[in-house]
Amino acid sequence: MNNTGQSVKSIYLPATITIRDLAKVIDVSPIDVIKKLMANGVMANINQQIDFDTAAIVAAEMGYEASLEIEELEKKQDFGEIPLWRQIILSEDSSQLTNRPPVVTILGHVDHGKTTLLDAIRNTNVAGEEAGGITQHIGAYQIEHDGRLITFLDTPGHAAFTAMRARGAQGADVVVLVVAADDGVMPQTKEAAAHAKAAHVPIIVALNKIDKPNADVDRVKQQLAEIGLVPDEWDGDTIVVPISAKQKKGLEDLMEAILLVADNMDIKANPHGKIIGTVIEARIDRAKGVQATLLVQNGTLEVGDVVIAGTSYGKLKAMFDHTGKKVRKAGPSSPVSVMGLNDVPHAGEMFEVVESEKDARARILARSQSQQTTDAGTKKPITLEQLFDRFQAGDVRELRLIIKADVQGSLEPIVSSLKELSEGDIAVNILHAETGNISENDVMLASASNAVIIGFNVQADSAVKHMAEAEGVSIRLYDIIYRLTEDVEKALKGMLEPEEKEVILGHAEVRAVFHISKVGNIAGSYVTDGEIRRNARIRVLRKGETVGVGAISSLKHLTEDVREIKQGYECGIAVKGFDAFEKGDILECFAIEKAIVNKDIF
Ligand code: GDP
């Protein structure tokens, strides 16, 4: 209620709005808006733009509570400190917030028992399910424990789903990390822990397979402590619950631990507020059309609502819960399978409810137009330089790094010297440090958490580099420790030199090797993708390993010298300092570019 005794109505406003438009939205005469502004010491005419804060003050005086439009919040959340859905809940009137069930995602190394655990929990506890009823796999389900609900995201657990796991951690309130007691902490355990850490989501460890004779609980606890998950019985803050998913043992304890952790957090939403949530999965069914599972995160979704998710939209014709039962409404933390969207939205995409289908079409058009203008900017790598820029602007408080090194002996001093660099407000946050080459998983983690990957005496193969480019992730490789720490320090202090970046131009396959006396061997090659440029450099790859690197000394098409040669054509290539070509070698053509840095910010 506002001070005039009328109930407060919610509206959404853009970052700036003209007085004329604001008057329309709050249904008053523009003159009244101008009068209110004058009373607050602001002189403005009808076509003048005012900012959101000013508009919100005027709106409040007229009995409206204004929130910033989702698109605006999306722009702000570039650096993803807090997921958008959380920001929206935070922007709700706090007196309207009520508790909602915690949303839990189960992560862990392959074969450690995620699927078995999800099935065991579902079969023993599924809420509201009739005995013997067939459960519907919709990507999420709810169970009841002690009269309270818990929502589980049922994300696939294979390595290929790293991207989904990254999003899963962002959409969840609690992560249950499954670790097999006979196998211990493995690469994907560490990676999952890093995802949860990056998303600031608390972790409960389910120490699984304790029924196995070779289960070694103490050893695994020790390993967990080593990766920063110190068990609570050792005075740490990670709850470790021993379970056997197969024998359905310890599940009650696990549910209790989840509710305990949830009780220590503010897991709330406004069931009457802005209706938003996340697409869990979506597919097309030949008989039923598009079927999408939506997790409602705020507000209450109802049949008949017009939903928009990415570029798909539609009026909801029917909704089903995870047991396949038809429902008309779904409140916060409920997963529902819906029918009525015109197209398949992407998993992980946010959805919201809009006024009408006309409104939905207009929004999608506006989105695709702004997408076209910002496309070039959105996927640019986040470089150390840009991170510093963000520091300055106060957008990020920490420099997130993923460290890969050749051996443990170099990893440890790197990590400890980088940690020492944290200073004042700016912290170095090492999300993940491990030995081994840079992998696609590292890139996914960096992309999901806006981190920079630092490699020491390791490599990134071309698939990884391509992925990093597509995901906008910066990879920096070093072979001298002090150069590495110096660069990070410079980045923190904002004195970084322009980064030299390698750009891959194309690849060619060696089909024949010709020997020309006095010149040496020429690689008769076929350009398989991109192009080969005369003034660029070549890396010779054999079975994935680099066997030579050098500038191109000659590039010919038939007998003619050429400046470049495109995909689908044959050419003869000679490389300075290397001529031991073999049939089947891959020639990777690359150029070195200097990243353009705005010196003014330093
Ligand atoms: P996921 O890859 O993490 O989803 O692992 P799965 O759930 O598919 O389990 C991998 C294997 O471990 C399967 O053969 C399961 O039967 C087995 N498994 C899972 N949990 C347990 C457990 O608590 N005890 C024993 N002995 N085996 C288990």
XYZ file of C-alpha atoms and ligand atoms in Angstrom:
630
model
C 0.000 0.000 0.000
C 1.236 3.515 -0.661
C 0.593 6.595 1.424
C -2.721 7.343 -0.272
C -4.079 4.002 0.831
C -4.323 2.576 -2.680
C -2.628 -0.689 -3.508
C 0.746 -0.367 -5.248
C 0.893 -1.543 -8.879
C 4.072 -2.928 -10.391
C 5.438 -1.566 -13.666
C 8.625 -2.105 -15.645
C 10.467 0.849 -17.114
C 13.486 1.153 -19.426
C 16.740 2.844 -18.356
C 15.517 6.140 -19.873
C 12.031 7.251 -20.852
C 10.420 10.452 -22.148
C 7.956 12.239 -19.931
C 5.278 11.655 -22.556
C 5.839 7.877 -22.467
C 6.065 7.708 -18.695
C 2.730 9.533 -18.429
C 1.182 6.935 -20.741
C 2.534 4.007 -18.724
C 1.266 5.352 -15.416
C -1.933 6.597 -16.995
C -1.768 10.282 -16.030
C -1.492 13.535 -17.932
C 2.068 14.569 -18.890
C 1.337 17.845 -17.111
C 0.987 15.947 -13.831
C 4.369 14.288 -14.402
C 5.987 17.660 -15.130
C 4.396 19.106 -11.971
C 5.743 16.245 -9.850
C 9.200 16.730 -11.325
C 9.060 20.456 -10.635
C 8.087 19.713 -7.051
C 11.247 17.618 -6.870
C 13.346 20.413 -8.338
C 13.592 19.023 -11.894
C 12.550 21.233 -14.794
C 11.656 19.208 -17.881
C 9.545 19.380 -21.024
C 7.236 16.709 -22.412
C 9.767 15.214 -24.858
C 12.647 15.175 -22.433
C 14.256 11.872 -21.451
C 14.529 11.154 -17.750
C 16.485 8.313 -16.197
C 15.024 5.275 -14.487
C 15.648 6.526 -10.923
C 13.845 9.810 -11.578
C 10.987 8.046 -13.362
C 10.678 5.587 -10.465
C 10.294 8.445 -7.961
C 7.499 10.030 -10.019
C 5.848 6.636 -10.522
C 6.011 5.904 -6.773
C 4.188 9.132 -6.034
C 1.447 8.051 -8.429
C 1.039 4.657 -6.728
C 3.294 2.536 -8.932
C 6.323 0.554 -8.035
C 8.776 0.635 -10.917
C 11.421 -1.981 -11.677
C 14.045 -1.846 -14.358
C 13.160 -3.806 -17.493
C 14.715 -7.236 -17.947
C 16.669 -6.228 -21.025
C 18.338 -3.474 -19.053
C 19.232 -5.848 -16.270
C 20.583 -8.260 -18.847
C 22.991 -5.612 -20.109
C 24.091 -4.894 -16.571
C 24.734 -8.488 -15.780
C 27.438 -8.807 -18.414
C 29.840 -9.896 -15.788
C 27.379 -12.242 -14.236
C 28.202 -11.731 -10.570
C 24.587 -12.456 -9.687
C 22.387 -14.392 -12.121
C 19.656 -12.297 -13.665
C 16.824 -14.238 -12.012
C 18.320 -13.521 -8.605
C 18.617 -9.840 -9.439
C 14.942 -9.751 -10.366
C 13.948 -11.388 -7.092
C 16.159 -8.883 -5.264
C 14.363 -6.031 -7.018
C 10.982 -7.261 -5.713
C 9.242 -5.597 -2.778
C 10.850 -7.408 0.182
C 7.586 -7.525 2.134
C 6.114 -9.683 -0.643
C 8.883 -12.292 -0.572
C 8.067 -15.741 0.790
C 10.097 -18.920 1.154
C 10.310 -21.165 -1.882
C 11.671 -24.726 -2.212
C 15.449 -24.910 -2.746
C 16.547 -25.827 -6.284
C 19.281 -28.459 -6.242
C 21.559 -29.622 -9.022
C 23.612 -32.807 -8.835
C 27.121 -32.627 -10.264
C 30.126 -34.929 -10.181
C 32.557 -37.073 -12.121
C 31.223 -39.553 -14.659
C 30.195 -42.918 -13.147
C 30.266 -41.614 -9.596
C 26.522 -42.219 -9.352
C 24.629 -39.039 -10.278
C 21.949 -40.814 -12.305
C 21.564 -43.571 -9.715
C 21.203 -40.939 -6.979
C 18.657 -38.880 -8.953
C 16.622 -42.022 -9.624
C 16.865 -43.174 -6.003
C 15.670 -39.816 -4.690
C 12.880 -39.669 -7.258
C 11.657 -43.204 -6.604
C 11.655 -42.921 -2.840
C 10.253 -39.441 -2.453
C 8.545 -38.021 -5.522
C 5.986 -35.517 -4.295
C 2.362 -36.183 -5.049
C 3.096 -39.200 -7.195
C 0.508 -41.942 -7.133
C 1.771 -45.384 -6.212
C 3.049 -47.119 -9.313
C 2.541 -43.992 -11.392
C 4.841 -43.422 -14.341
C 7.259 -40.580 -13.754
C 7.778 -38.179 -16.616
C 11.343 -37.215 -17.333
C 11.054 -33.505 -17.933
C 14.539 -32.490 -16.761
C 13.509 -31.620 -13.221
C 11.353 -32.980 -10.412
C 10.172 -32.135 -6.919
C 10.247 -34.291 -3.819
C 8.793 -33.876 -0.367
C 10.831 -34.345 2.793
C 9.480 -33.574 6.280
C 6.557 -31.833 4.627
C 8.867 -29.522 2.668
C 9.531 -29.493 -1.068
C 12.926 -29.725 -2.781
C 13.352 -29.244 -6.552
C 16.012 -31.293 -8.320
C 17.415 -30.435 -11.725
C 17.956 -33.644 -13.610
C 20.854 -32.497 -15.850
C 22.675 -35.132 -17.878
C 26.023 -35.960 -16.372
C 28.304 -36.503 -19.322
C 31.340 -34.484 -20.235
C 29.568 -33.070 -23.296
C 27.126 -31.352 -21.007
C 29.641 -29.157 -19.272
C 27.845 -26.146 -20.662
C 24.591 -27.293 -19.150
C 26.267 -28.056 -15.877
C 27.698 -24.564 -15.810
C 24.220 -23.168 -16.287
C 22.814 -25.699 -13.820
C 25.071 -24.364 -11.111
C 23.919 -20.844 -11.906
C 20.250 -21.749 -11.742
C 20.498 -23.743 -8.524
C 20.508 -22.728 -4.876
C 22.499 -25.760 -3.723
C 24.920 -28.106 -5.514
C 25.143 -31.745 -4.435
C 28.572 -32.931 -5.521
C 28.648 -36.707 -5.897
C 32.040 -38.279 -5.189
C 32.488 -42.059 -5.310
C 34.183 -43.239 -2.122
C 36.174 -45.871 -4.033
C 37.426 -43.477 -6.714
C 37.857 -40.159 -4.939
C 38.224 -36.638 -6.308
C 38.560 -36.720 -10.094
C 38.922 -33.996 -12.783
C 35.177 -33.457 -13.196
C 34.770 -33.301 -9.418
C 37.188 -30.384 -9.344
C 35.574 -28.779 -12.347
C 32.089 -29.074 -10.839
C 33.344 -27.607 -7.566
C 34.818 -24.724 -9.540
C 31.501 -24.124 -11.344
C 29.663 -23.991 -8.037
C 32.285 -21.711 -6.544
C 32.064 -19.379 -9.539
C 28.294 -19.220 -9.225
C 28.545 -18.683 -5.439
C 26.366 -21.737 -4.808
C 26.991 -23.796 -1.637
C 28.174 -27.380 -2.070
C 27.096 -30.469 -0.156
C 29.219 -33.534 -0.858
C 27.385 -36.848 -1.262
C 30.089 -39.404 -0.609
C 28.629 -42.240 -2.647
C 29.209 -45.993 -2.968
C 30.106 -46.456 0.711
C 28.749 -50.002 0.357
C 31.762 -50.934 -1.754
C 34.506 -52.878 0.026
C 37.220 -50.591 -1.366
C 35.466 -47.393 -0.256
C 37.958 -45.168 1.558
C 35.996 -42.364 3.182
C 38.932 -40.755 4.993
C 41.113 -40.628 1.913
C 38.335 -38.883 -0.052
C 37.752 -36.393 2.773
C 41.452 -35.582 2.668
C 41.241 -35.039 -1.112
C 38.165 -32.857 -0.652
C 40.020 -30.728 1.888
C 42.830 -30.336 -0.633
C 40.455 -28.758 -3.161
C 39.021 -26.374 -0.575
C 36.005 -28.455 0.480
C 36.986 -29.014 4.112
C 34.493 -31.393 5.811
C 32.560 -29.846 8.714
C 33.755 -32.510 11.125
C 37.263 -31.178 10.438
C 36.070 -27.665 11.278
C 35.476 -26.814 7.647
C 32.184 -25.620 6.177
C 31.348 -28.404 3.733
C 28.770 -30.952 4.824
C 29.831 -34.418 3.679
C 27.066 -37.042 3.717
C 28.067 -40.698 3.245
C 25.487 -42.447 1.045
C 24.880 -45.465 -1.105
C 22.675 -44.447 -4.005
C 22.416 -48.063 -5.096
C 21.229 -49.333 -1.702
C 19.233 -46.133 -1.052
C 21.165 -45.506 2.178
C 21.850 -42.074 3.643
C 19.275 -40.371 1.393
C 17.303 -39.010 4.357
C 20.506 -37.496 5.768
C 21.222 -35.942 2.392
C 17.734 -34.375 2.217
C 18.174 -33.047 5.744
C 21.557 -31.560 4.849
C 19.987 -29.841 1.821
C 17.204 -28.330 3.924
C 19.730 -27.298 6.594
C 21.884 -25.475 4.060
C 18.743 -23.978 2.484
C 17.601 -22.681 5.873
C 20.832 -20.763 6.220
C 20.227 -18.999 2.925
C 17.612 -16.570 1.789
C 15.687 -18.799 -0.589
C 12.763 -16.579 -1.389
C 10.639 -15.275 -4.251
C 7.524 -13.194 -4.769
C 4.733 -15.513 -5.954
C 2.736 -12.441 -7.047
C 5.675 -10.687 -8.727
C 7.186 -10.609 -12.170
C 6.854 -14.050 -13.744
C 10.293 -15.255 -14.805
C 12.338 -18.435 -14.862
C 14.711 -20.628 -16.819
C 14.196 -23.056 -19.683
C 15.428 -26.433 -18.415
C 15.001 -28.358 -21.647
C 12.904 -28.231 -24.788
C 12.129 -30.500 -27.696
C 9.672 -30.934 -30.483
C 7.097 -33.716 -30.214
C 5.479 -34.754 -33.498
C 2.041 -35.019 -31.942
C 2.142 -32.281 -29.332
C 4.412 -29.682 -30.928
C 6.990 -27.802 -28.863
C 7.321 -29.105 -25.324
C 9.467 -27.106 -22.947
C 10.296 -27.615 -19.295
C 10.314 -24.313 -17.457
C 11.554 -23.723 -13.941
C 9.530 -20.876 -12.457
C 11.826 -18.702 -10.345
C 9.571 -15.783 -9.477
C 5.855 -15.091 -9.826
C 3.217 -17.702 -10.647
C 2.953 -19.064 -14.183
C -0.561 -19.868 -15.403
C -2.156 -21.527 -18.405
C -3.069 -18.755 -20.860
C 0.003 -16.653 -20.029
C 2.039 -15.453 -23.004
C 5.624 -16.614 -22.507
C 8.695 -15.356 -24.322
C 12.062 -17.151 -24.192
C 14.837 -15.984 -26.500
C 13.155 -15.753 -29.881
C 10.335 -18.199 -29.182
C 7.005 -17.231 -27.714
C 3.433 -18.396 -27.358
C 0.316 -18.561 -25.249
C 0.505 -21.546 -22.879
C -2.139 -24.070 -23.910
C -1.415 -26.624 -21.189
C 0.981 -27.253 -18.318
C 2.010 -30.539 -16.666
C 4.002 -31.210 -13.530
C 6.827 -33.790 -13.329
C 4.356 -36.586 -12.646
C 2.509 -35.796 -15.867
C -0.463 -34.287 -14.020
C -2.206 -31.342 -15.682
C -1.808 -28.160 -13.635
C -3.152 -24.652 -14.144
C -0.624 -22.787 -12.006
C 3.042 -23.145 -11.062
C 4.680 -21.071 -8.329
C 8.345 -20.318 -7.565
C 10.790 -23.285 -7.806
C 8.213 -25.448 -9.652
C 9.287 -27.212 -12.818
C 6.528 -27.565 -15.428
C 6.334 -28.970 -18.901
C 4.448 -26.516 -21.108
C 2.780 -26.604 -24.521
C 2.104 -23.621 -26.739
C 5.461 -22.128 -27.729
C 5.960 -21.545 -31.451
C 9.590 -22.633 -31.504
C 12.094 -24.629 -29.419
C 13.861 -22.327 -26.935
C 17.425 -23.056 -25.787
C 18.072 -24.781 -22.475
C 19.399 -22.243 -19.999
C 17.572 -19.344 -21.614
C 15.505 -17.119 -19.399
C 11.754 -16.837 -19.941
C 9.303 -14.169 -18.911
C 5.598 -13.486 -19.237
C 4.437 -10.569 -21.359
C 1.060 -8.898 -21.886
C 0.103 -10.265 -25.279
C 1.366 -12.154 -28.321
C 1.629 -8.816 -30.114
C 3.842 -7.551 -27.319
C 5.948 -10.744 -27.556
C 6.481 -10.275 -31.306
C 7.505 -6.650 -30.812
C 9.995 -7.620 -28.095
C 11.545 -10.340 -30.245
C 11.901 -7.947 -33.164
C 13.544 -5.358 -30.923
C 15.851 -8.016 -29.458
C 16.969 -9.291 -32.836
C 17.674 -5.728 -33.996
C 19.711 -4.842 -30.939
C 21.417 -8.221 -31.251
C 22.536 -7.339 -34.760
C 24.063 -4.073 -33.631
C 25.776 -5.537 -30.581
C 26.728 -8.930 -31.998
C 30.195 -7.780 -32.876
C 30.773 -6.584 -29.355
C 29.321 -9.408 -27.318
C 31.618 -12.230 -28.287
C 34.893 -10.364 -28.112
C 37.306 -12.078 -25.768
C 37.446 -10.783 -22.255
C 41.067 -9.792 -22.069
C 43.062 -8.942 -19.008
C 43.013 -5.360 -20.274
C 39.237 -5.280 -20.417
C 39.007 -6.836 -17.001
C 41.053 -3.982 -15.645
C 38.660 -1.608 -17.363
C 35.829 -3.316 -15.553
C 37.680 -3.087 -12.262
C 37.946 0.635 -12.760
C 34.251 0.869 -13.486
C 33.533 -1.148 -10.354
C 31.821 -3.908 -12.356
C 33.996 -6.696 -11.030
C 35.666 -7.092 -7.716
C 37.841 -10.022 -8.587
C 40.098 -11.238 -11.330
C 39.040 -14.814 -11.998
C 41.676 -17.151 -13.283
C 41.928 -20.751 -14.397
C 45.495 -21.983 -14.179
C 46.881 -24.906 -16.143
C 50.504 -25.963 -15.778
C 52.675 -28.822 -16.993
C 53.615 -30.235 -13.600
C 52.511 -29.950 -9.973
C 55.929 -28.516 -9.140
C 55.241 -25.404 -11.216
C 51.528 -25.173 -10.408
C 52.054 -24.669 -6.685
C 54.457 -21.711 -6.823
C 52.290 -20.072 -9.531
C 49.132 -20.372 -7.460
C 50.762 -19.145 -4.266
C 52.468 -16.188 -5.931
C 49.252 -15.190 -7.711
C 47.303 -15.366 -4.473
C 49.770 -12.942 -2.926
C 48.874 -10.378 -5.571
C 45.377 -9.818 -4.145
C 45.294 -6.339 -2.812
C 42.654 -4.157 -1.203
C 39.373 -4.337 -3.105
C 40.765 -6.366 -5.981
C 41.161 -10.058 -5.403
C 42.694 -12.755 -7.533
C 40.223 -15.631 -7.485
C 41.700 -18.880 -8.756
C 38.677 -20.941 -9.756
C 40.574 -23.962 -10.904
C 44.249 -24.967 -10.942
C 45.377 -28.213 -12.449
C 48.121 -29.849 -14.440
C 47.506 -30.720 -18.089
C 46.846 -29.001 -21.407
C 44.050 -26.477 -21.755
C 40.841 -28.352 -22.518
C 37.381 -27.508 -23.823
C 36.107 -27.949 -20.269
C 38.455 -25.194 -19.105
C 37.050 -22.916 -21.803
C 33.472 -23.730 -20.776
C 34.274 -22.977 -17.162
C 36.006 -19.726 -18.116
C 33.077 -18.728 -20.300
C 30.511 -19.517 -17.615
C 32.414 -17.622 -14.970
C 34.061 -14.853 -17.012
C 37.538 -16.006 -16.174
C 40.824 -15.776 -18.056
C 42.794 -18.979 -18.697
C 46.487 -18.876 -17.902
C 48.690 -21.678 -19.189
C 52.229 -22.399 -18.108
C 54.294 -24.701 -20.331
C 51.072 -26.174 -21.701
C 49.233 -25.960 -25.003
C 45.759 -25.387 -26.284
C 44.937 -27.347 -29.427
C 43.158 -25.686 -32.315
C 39.708 -27.033 -31.318
C 40.186 -25.453 -27.899
C 41.385 -22.193 -29.444
C 38.392 -22.065 -31.783
C 36.057 -22.684 -28.917
C 37.755 -19.986 -26.835
C 37.310 -17.574 -29.710
C 33.644 -18.479 -30.137
C 32.990 -18.231 -26.409
C 34.929 -15.010 -26.006
C 37.458 -16.486 -23.595
C 41.014 -15.198 -23.377
C 43.862 -17.727 -23.122
C 47.356 -16.509 -22.202
C 50.309 -18.856 -22.475
C 53.617 -18.453 -20.647
C 56.882 -20.321 -20.215
C 58.498 -18.113 -17.594
C 56.824 -17.842 -14.195
C 57.814 -14.265 -13.429
C 56.414 -13.088 -16.804
C 53.128 -14.716 -15.873
C 52.909 -13.167 -12.410
C 54.156 -9.861 -13.779
C 51.367 -9.773 -16.368
C 48.688 -10.563 -13.812
C 50.117 -7.930 -11.526
C 50.158 -5.450 -14.394
C 46.564 -6.343 -15.196
C 45.613 -5.710 -11.596
C 47.443 -2.417 -11.637
C 46.212 -1.593 -15.101
C 49.554 -1.309 -16.847
C 49.249 -4.196 -19.219
C 50.908 -3.930 -22.598
C 48.728 -4.696 -25.610
C 48.232 -8.381 -25.884
C 49.605 -10.198 -28.887
C 46.920 -12.464 -30.146
C 47.152 -15.329 -32.526
C 44.408 -15.473 -35.148
C 43.919 -18.723 -37.000
C 43.250 -18.056 -40.685
C 42.781 -21.554 -42.043
C 44.091 -25.056 -42.509
C 45.515 -27.078 -45.381
C 46.264 -30.749 -45.631
C 49.523 -31.943 -47.179
C 48.626 -34.277 -50.060
C 52.086 -34.650 -51.632
C 55.654 -33.530 -50.902
C 57.791 -32.262 -53.821
C 61.521 -31.858 -53.639
C 62.957 -28.960 -55.578
C 66.715 -28.785 -55.657
C 68.223 -25.704 -53.953
C 64.807 -24.819 -52.526
C 64.001 -27.915 -50.487
C 60.658 -29.595 -49.921
C 57.388 -27.986 -50.960
C 54.111 -29.136 -49.420
C 51.532 -29.789 -52.133
C 48.438 -29.027 -50.102
C 44.664 -28.699 -50.224
C 43.009 -25.872 -48.240
C 40.387 -27.529 -46.051
C 39.055 -24.439 -44.305
C 39.580 -20.676 -44.208
C 42.524 -19.493 -46.250
C 46.308 -19.527 -46.417
C 47.919 -16.073 -46.623
C 51.359 -15.415 -48.048
C 52.324 -12.976 -45.281
C 51.192 -15.234 -42.428
C 52.828 -18.057 -40.497
C 52.400 -21.813 -40.601
C 52.291 -24.353 -37.802
C 52.867 -27.901 -39.025
C 50.732 -30.372 -37.097
C 51.259 -34.111 -37.179
C 48.808 -36.276 -35.193
C 47.862 -33.205 -33.167
C 51.474 -32.388 -32.219
C 53.347 -29.340 -33.505
C 56.385 -30.450 -35.498
C 57.408 -27.107 -36.957
C 56.530 -23.411 -37.097
C 57.681 -20.719 -39.508
C 56.748 -17.893 -41.847
C 55.551 -18.802 -45.345
C 58.420 -18.314 -47.806
C 56.497 -19.210 -50.938
C 52.844 -19.731 -51.800
C 51.911 -20.893 -55.289
C 48.748 -21.897 -57.089
C 49.878 -24.142 -59.948
C 52.968 -22.218 -61.075
C 51.840 -18.761 -60.108
C 52.822 -16.884 -56.933
C 49.681 -15.867 -55.049
C 48.937 -13.697 -52.043
C 46.250 -15.927 -50.636
C 44.486 -19.146 -51.418
C 41.002 -20.092 -50.290
C 39.230 -23.214 -49.057
C 38.748 -25.863 -51.732
C 41.895 -24.996 -53.736
C 45.267 -26.672 -54.051
C 48.556 -24.906 -53.505
C 52.276 -25.374 -52.989
C 53.618 -24.050 -49.686
C 57.197 -23.558 -48.526
C 57.934 -22.627 -44.921
C 61.034 -20.788 -43.718
C 63.196 -23.026 -41.543
C 61.108 -26.174 -42.022
C 60.756 -28.578 -44.908
C 60.350 -32.043 -43.344
C 56.725 -32.234 -44.508
C 54.933 -35.560 -44.610
C 51.782 -36.542 -46.442
C 48.813 -36.067 -44.073
C 50.387 -33.183 -42.106
C 47.987 -30.350 -41.280
C 49.269 -26.859 -41.967
C 47.680 -24.319 -39.654
C 47.956 -20.815 -41.030
C 47.956 -18.049 -38.405
C 48.727 -14.371 -37.981
C 49.755 -12.425 -34.899
C 47.593 -9.432 -34.124
C 47.996 -6.886 -31.412
C 44.878 -6.304 -29.364
C 43.879 -2.681 -29.458
C 43.921 -1.239 -25.993
C 42.497 2.062 -24.936
C 45.566 3.583 -23.338
C 43.493 6.303 -21.685
C 42.257 3.922 -19.051
C 45.740 3.188 -17.747
P 26.815 -41.148 -13.369
O 27.661 -41.283 -14.591
O 27.466 -40.266 -12.337
O 25.383 -40.769 -13.636
O 26.825 -42.608 -12.668
P 25.700 -43.730 -12.660
O 24.572 -43.341 -11.771
O 25.388 -44.123 -14.051
O 26.497 -44.897 -11.915
C 27.649 -45.496 -12.446
C 27.779 -46.914 -11.925
O 27.978 -46.911 -10.516
C 26.532 -47.747 -12.189
O 26.947 -49.021 -12.551
C 25.823 -47.751 -10.866
O 25.063 -48.915 -10.663
C 26.991 -47.703 -9.899
N 26.611 -47.095 -8.618
C 25.992 -45.909 -8.431
N 25.817 -45.702 -7.111
C 26.345 -46.765 -6.451
C 26.457 -47.125 -5.057
O 26.040 -46.412 -4.154
N 27.076 -48.304 -4.800
C 27.565 -49.115 -5.753
N 28.133 -50.238 -5.379
N 27.453 -48.814 -7.057
C 26.858 -47.661 -7.409
